XYZ file of C-alpha atoms in Angstrom:
346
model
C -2.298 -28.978 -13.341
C -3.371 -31.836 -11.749
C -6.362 -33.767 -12.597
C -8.223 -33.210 -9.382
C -7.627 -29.381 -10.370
C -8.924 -30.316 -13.740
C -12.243 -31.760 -12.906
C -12.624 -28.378 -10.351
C -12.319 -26.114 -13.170
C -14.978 -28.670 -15.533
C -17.327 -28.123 -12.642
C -17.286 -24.976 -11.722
C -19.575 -22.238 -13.457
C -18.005 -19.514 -13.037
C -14.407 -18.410 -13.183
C -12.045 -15.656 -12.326
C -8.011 -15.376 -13.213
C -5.495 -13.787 -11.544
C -1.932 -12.875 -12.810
C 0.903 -11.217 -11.416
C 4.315 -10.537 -12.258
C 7.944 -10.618 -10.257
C 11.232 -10.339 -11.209
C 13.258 -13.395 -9.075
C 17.310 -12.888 -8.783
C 18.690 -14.649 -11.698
C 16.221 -11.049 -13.325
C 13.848 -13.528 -15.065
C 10.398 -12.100 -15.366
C 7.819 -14.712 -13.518
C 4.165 -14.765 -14.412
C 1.861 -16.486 -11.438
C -1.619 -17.481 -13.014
C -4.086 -18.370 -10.167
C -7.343 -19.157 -10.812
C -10.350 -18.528 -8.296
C -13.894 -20.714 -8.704
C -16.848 -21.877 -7.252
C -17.515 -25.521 -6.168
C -19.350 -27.447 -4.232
C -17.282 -27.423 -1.158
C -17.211 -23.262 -1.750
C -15.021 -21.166 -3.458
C -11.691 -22.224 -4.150
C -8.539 -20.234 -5.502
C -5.427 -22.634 -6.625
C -1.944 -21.647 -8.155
C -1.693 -23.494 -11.365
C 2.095 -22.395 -13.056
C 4.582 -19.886 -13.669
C 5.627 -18.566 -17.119
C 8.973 -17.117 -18.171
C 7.615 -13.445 -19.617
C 11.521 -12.028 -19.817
C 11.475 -11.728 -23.244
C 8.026 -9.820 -23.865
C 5.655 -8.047 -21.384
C 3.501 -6.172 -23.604
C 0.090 -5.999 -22.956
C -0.486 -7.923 -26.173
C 1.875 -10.706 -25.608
C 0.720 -10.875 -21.897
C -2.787 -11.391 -23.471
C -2.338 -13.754 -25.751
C -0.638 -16.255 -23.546
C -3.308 -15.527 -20.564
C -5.747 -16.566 -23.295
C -4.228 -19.196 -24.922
C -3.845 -20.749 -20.833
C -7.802 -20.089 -20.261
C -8.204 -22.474 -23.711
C -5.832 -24.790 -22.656
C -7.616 -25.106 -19.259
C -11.216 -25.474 -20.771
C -12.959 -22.377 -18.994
C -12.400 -19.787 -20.868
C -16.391 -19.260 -21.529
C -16.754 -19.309 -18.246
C -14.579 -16.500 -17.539
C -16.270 -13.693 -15.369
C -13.369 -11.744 -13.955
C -9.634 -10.690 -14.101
C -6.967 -9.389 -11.518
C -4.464 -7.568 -11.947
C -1.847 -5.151 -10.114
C -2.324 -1.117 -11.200
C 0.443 -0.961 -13.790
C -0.536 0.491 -16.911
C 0.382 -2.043 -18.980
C -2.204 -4.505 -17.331
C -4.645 -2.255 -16.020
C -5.148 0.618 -18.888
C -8.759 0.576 -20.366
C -7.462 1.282 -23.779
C -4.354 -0.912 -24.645
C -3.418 -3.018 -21.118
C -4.419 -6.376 -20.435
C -7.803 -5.984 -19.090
C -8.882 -4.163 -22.334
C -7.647 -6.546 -24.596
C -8.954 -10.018 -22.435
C -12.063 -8.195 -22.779
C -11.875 -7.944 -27.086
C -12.360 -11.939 -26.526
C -14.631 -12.451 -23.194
C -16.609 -9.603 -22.954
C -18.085 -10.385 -19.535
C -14.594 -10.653 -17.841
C -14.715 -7.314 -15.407
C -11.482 -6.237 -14.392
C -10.950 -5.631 -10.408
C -8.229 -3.871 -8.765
C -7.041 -5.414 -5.268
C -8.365 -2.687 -2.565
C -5.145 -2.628 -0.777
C -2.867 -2.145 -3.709
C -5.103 0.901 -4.271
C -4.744 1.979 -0.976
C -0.696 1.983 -1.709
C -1.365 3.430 -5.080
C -3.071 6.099 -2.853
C -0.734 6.819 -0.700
C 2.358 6.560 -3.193
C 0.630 8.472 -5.476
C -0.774 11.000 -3.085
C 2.614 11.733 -1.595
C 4.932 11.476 -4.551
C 3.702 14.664 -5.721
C 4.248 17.406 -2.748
C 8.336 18.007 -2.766
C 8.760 18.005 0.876
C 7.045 14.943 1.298
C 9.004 13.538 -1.305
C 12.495 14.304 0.741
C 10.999 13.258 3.765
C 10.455 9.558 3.069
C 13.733 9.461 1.134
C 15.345 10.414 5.032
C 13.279 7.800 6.465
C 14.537 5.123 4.155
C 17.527 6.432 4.865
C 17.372 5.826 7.780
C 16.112 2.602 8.265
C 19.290 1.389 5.868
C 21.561 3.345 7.822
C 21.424 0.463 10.015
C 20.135 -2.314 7.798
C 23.627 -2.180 6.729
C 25.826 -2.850 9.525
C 25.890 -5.779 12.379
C 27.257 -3.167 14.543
C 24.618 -0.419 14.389
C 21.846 -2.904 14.552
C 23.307 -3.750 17.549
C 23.742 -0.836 19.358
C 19.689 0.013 18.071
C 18.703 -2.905 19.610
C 20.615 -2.398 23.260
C 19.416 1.309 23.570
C 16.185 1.745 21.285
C 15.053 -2.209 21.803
C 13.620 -1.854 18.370
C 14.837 -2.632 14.745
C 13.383 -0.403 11.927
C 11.370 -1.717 9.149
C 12.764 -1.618 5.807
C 10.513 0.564 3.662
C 9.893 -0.872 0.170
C 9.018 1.394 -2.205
C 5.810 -0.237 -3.785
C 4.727 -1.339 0.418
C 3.308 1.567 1.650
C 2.371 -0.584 4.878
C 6.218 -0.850 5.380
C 6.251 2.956 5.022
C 3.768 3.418 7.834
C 5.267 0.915 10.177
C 8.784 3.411 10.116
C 6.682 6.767 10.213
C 5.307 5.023 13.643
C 8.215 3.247 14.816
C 10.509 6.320 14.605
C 7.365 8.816 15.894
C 7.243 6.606 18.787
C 11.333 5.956 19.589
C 12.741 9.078 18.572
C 14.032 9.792 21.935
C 15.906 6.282 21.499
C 17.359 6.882 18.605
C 18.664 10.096 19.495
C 20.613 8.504 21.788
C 21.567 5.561 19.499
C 23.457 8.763 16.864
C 24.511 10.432 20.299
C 26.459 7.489 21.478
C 27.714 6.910 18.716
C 29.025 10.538 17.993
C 30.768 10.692 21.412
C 32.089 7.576 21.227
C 33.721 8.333 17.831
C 36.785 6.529 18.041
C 34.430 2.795 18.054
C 33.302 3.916 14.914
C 34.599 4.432 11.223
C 34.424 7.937 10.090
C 31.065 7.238 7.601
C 28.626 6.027 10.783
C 30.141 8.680 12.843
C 28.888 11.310 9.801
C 25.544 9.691 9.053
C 24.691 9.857 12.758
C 26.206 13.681 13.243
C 23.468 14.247 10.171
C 20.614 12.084 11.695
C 20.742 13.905 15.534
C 20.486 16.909 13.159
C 17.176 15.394 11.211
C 15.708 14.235 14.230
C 15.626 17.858 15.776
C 14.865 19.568 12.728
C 11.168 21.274 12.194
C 10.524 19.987 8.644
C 11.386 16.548 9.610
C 9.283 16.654 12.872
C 6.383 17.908 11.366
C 5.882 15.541 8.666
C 6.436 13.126 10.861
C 3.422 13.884 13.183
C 1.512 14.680 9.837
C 2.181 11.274 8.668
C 1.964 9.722 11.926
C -2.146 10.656 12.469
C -2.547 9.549 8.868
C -1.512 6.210 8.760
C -3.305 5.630 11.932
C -6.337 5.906 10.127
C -5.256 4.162 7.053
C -3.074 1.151 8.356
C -7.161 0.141 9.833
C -8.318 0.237 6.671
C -5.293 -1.686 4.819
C -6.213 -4.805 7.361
C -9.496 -4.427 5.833
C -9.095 -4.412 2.591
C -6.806 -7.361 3.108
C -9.362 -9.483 4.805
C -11.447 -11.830 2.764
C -14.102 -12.145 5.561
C -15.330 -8.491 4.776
C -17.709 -7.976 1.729
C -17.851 -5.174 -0.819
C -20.091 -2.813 0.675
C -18.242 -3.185 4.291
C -14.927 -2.296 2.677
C -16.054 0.689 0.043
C -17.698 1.986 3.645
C -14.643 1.751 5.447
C -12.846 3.709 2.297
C -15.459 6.562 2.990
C -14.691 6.990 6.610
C -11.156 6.878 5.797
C -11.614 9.866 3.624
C -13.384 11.805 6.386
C -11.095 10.998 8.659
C -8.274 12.371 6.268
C -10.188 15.299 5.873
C -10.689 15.922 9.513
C -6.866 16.356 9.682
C -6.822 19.872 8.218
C -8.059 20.810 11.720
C -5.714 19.559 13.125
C -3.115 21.406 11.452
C -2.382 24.275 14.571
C -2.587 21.235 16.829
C 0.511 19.663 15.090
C 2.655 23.162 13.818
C 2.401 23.871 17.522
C 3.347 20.808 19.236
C 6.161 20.112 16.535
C 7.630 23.570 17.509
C 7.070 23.289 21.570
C 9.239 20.211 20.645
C 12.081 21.192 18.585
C 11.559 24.871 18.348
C 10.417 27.097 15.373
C 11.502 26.369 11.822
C 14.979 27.660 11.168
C 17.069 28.052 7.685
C 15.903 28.976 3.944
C 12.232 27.970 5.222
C 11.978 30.628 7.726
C 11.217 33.442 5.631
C 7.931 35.674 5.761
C 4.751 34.266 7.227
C 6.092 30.766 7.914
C 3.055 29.078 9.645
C 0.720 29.858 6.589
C 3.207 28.254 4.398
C 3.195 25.209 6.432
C -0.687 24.962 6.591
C -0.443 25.259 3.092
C 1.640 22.749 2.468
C -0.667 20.491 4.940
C -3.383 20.677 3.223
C -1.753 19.861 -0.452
C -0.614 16.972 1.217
C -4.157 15.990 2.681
C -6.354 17.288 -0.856
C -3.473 15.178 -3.144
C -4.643 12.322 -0.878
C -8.281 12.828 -1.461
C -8.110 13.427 -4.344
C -6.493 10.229 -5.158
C -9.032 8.353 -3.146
C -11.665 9.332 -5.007
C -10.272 8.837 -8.389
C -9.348 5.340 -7.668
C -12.384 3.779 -5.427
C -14.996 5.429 -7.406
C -15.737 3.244 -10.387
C -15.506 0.707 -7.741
C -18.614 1.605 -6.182
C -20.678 0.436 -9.253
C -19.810 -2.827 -7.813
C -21.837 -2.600 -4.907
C -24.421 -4.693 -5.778
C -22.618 -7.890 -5.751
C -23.838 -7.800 -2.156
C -26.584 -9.038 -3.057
C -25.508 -12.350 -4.170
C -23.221 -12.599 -0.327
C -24.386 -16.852 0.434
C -23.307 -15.064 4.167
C -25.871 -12.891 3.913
C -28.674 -14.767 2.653
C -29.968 -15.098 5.869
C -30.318 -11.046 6.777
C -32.461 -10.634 3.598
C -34.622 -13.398 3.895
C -35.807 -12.072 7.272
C -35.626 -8.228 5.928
C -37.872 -9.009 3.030
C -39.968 -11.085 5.256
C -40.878 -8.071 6.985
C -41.493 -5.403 4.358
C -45.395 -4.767 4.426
């Protein structure tokens, strides 16, 4: 900490912390601590150090040395908020981090980054339905299919003129940039597997079965459907990820944006004919174990588990969230706007 950093943090009267955790490749457990503060220049938000946690992340240990940093940098009582990602063992009201920071400074309110619970959302909210479960394992799939060889990457990017993104899976934005770069070049990389199936002998035999499989996936229902399912989904919430990622947007812009999101979500259940009938003037009906009795009404049930799971998680995860709302109030941006609204109440 430098002393510049030092006199910052005397100064400044109120104080939030932010910690977060990665594993680098030697497998040592890294803990960031940034703090974020208000000075006279405006808020500021510095890195001050890592910390080796390899040996113990329990919420309790975490705690400790979290607290034992806020002494050490002289603002612990002035403390008003803490950061964290969604794991339980940092976010849990009862026994995680949070809970236990809050045993010592009371007044320390624990926020949740919007767009991690936008992933949580849609991890969360597609994890559950089976189908939707095998469908983003064949999109990873897919994207490493080629990830993992000079050659294929090549031939993608002569015929399809567009590499896939790897999908991570804690980066649901990753997930939605494949769902819409394979919805919008699956003609292309058809071709890519077809080339490479009849021209077999340029090939060793485990490309040449991968891609035999993939011109299969590509044409099948299930896949196609879920594709266009996920496709008009993550139009709607990739908007609201940039969002929730920008700090120019307040509180009450964002939680609004969240709403709309949800409507638009909901919307989607009528569009459920819309997509069963395109996906089938594209590839044809559904064929195999799934094609048994009244087929379409499984599929629009299976829609709209997808699309409730997803509210459902919404809710559950923005709403406590909306208490927060008035912290508009104290917006310096806005300042302005109320002055001149107030002026004019009779």
């Amino acid at each position: 900490m430098t002393d510049s950093m030092k006199e910052e943090l005397r100064k400044a009267p109120f104080v939030a912390v932010m910690l977060d955790e990665t594993t680098d490749i030697s497998n040592v457990a890294q803990m960031s601590y940034v703090l974020r503060y208000v000075t006279d220049d405006g808020i500021k938000e510095r890195f001050f150090k890592y910390e080796d946690v390899t040996e113990d992340k329990r919420a309790e240990a975490i705690a400790t040395r979290l607290l034992e940093f806020l002494r050490e940098s002289g603002c612990i009582d002035k403390v008003v908020a803490q950061c964290y990602d969604g794991a339980a063992v940092m976010a849990s009201g009862l026994n995680g981090v949070q809970a236990k920071v809050k045993e010592t400074i009371p007044q320390a309110l624990f926020i949740h980054c919007y767009a991690h619970i936008l992933n949580l959302v849609l991890s969360k909210g597609a994890s559950k339905i089976r189908e939707c479960k095998v469908f983003f394992s064949h999109l990873s799939g897919l994207a490493t299919f080629f990830s993992r060889s000079a050659k294929r990457t090549k031939l993608l990017d002569d015929i399809c003129q567009h590499r896939l993104p790897r999908a991570a899976p804690t980066r649901w934005c990753f997930h939605s940039r494949l769902v819409c770069t394979v919805a919008e070049k699956t003609r292309e990389l058809r071709e890519v597997f077809e080339h490479i199936v009849d021209h077999h002998t340029e090939f060793d035999d485990e490309t040449v079965h991968c891609s035999d499989g993939y011109i299969t996936l590509l044409t099948s229902f299930d896949f196609s459907f879920w594709l266009k399912t996920f496709h008009a989904i993550f139009s709607y919430s990739d908007v609201v990820f940039e969002i929730l990622q920008n700090k120019g947007f307040d509180m009450q812009f964002c939680l609004a944006r969240v709403d709309q999101l949800q409507r638009q979500i909901e919307q989607e259940k009528g569009n459920f004919d819309s997509v069963y009938d395109e996906t089938q003037a594209l590839v044809g009906p559904p064929r195999g174990r799934g094609a048994q009795g009244d087929v379409r009404a499984r599929y629009r049930e299976l829609h709209c588990s997808v699309i409730d799971s997803l509210l459902t998680q919404i809710s559950n995860r923005f709403s406590d969230h909306k208490k927060l709302e008035f912290l508009a109030l104290l917006d310096p941006q806005q300042f302005g706007h109320y002055c001149n609204y107030f002026q004019l109440l009779p």
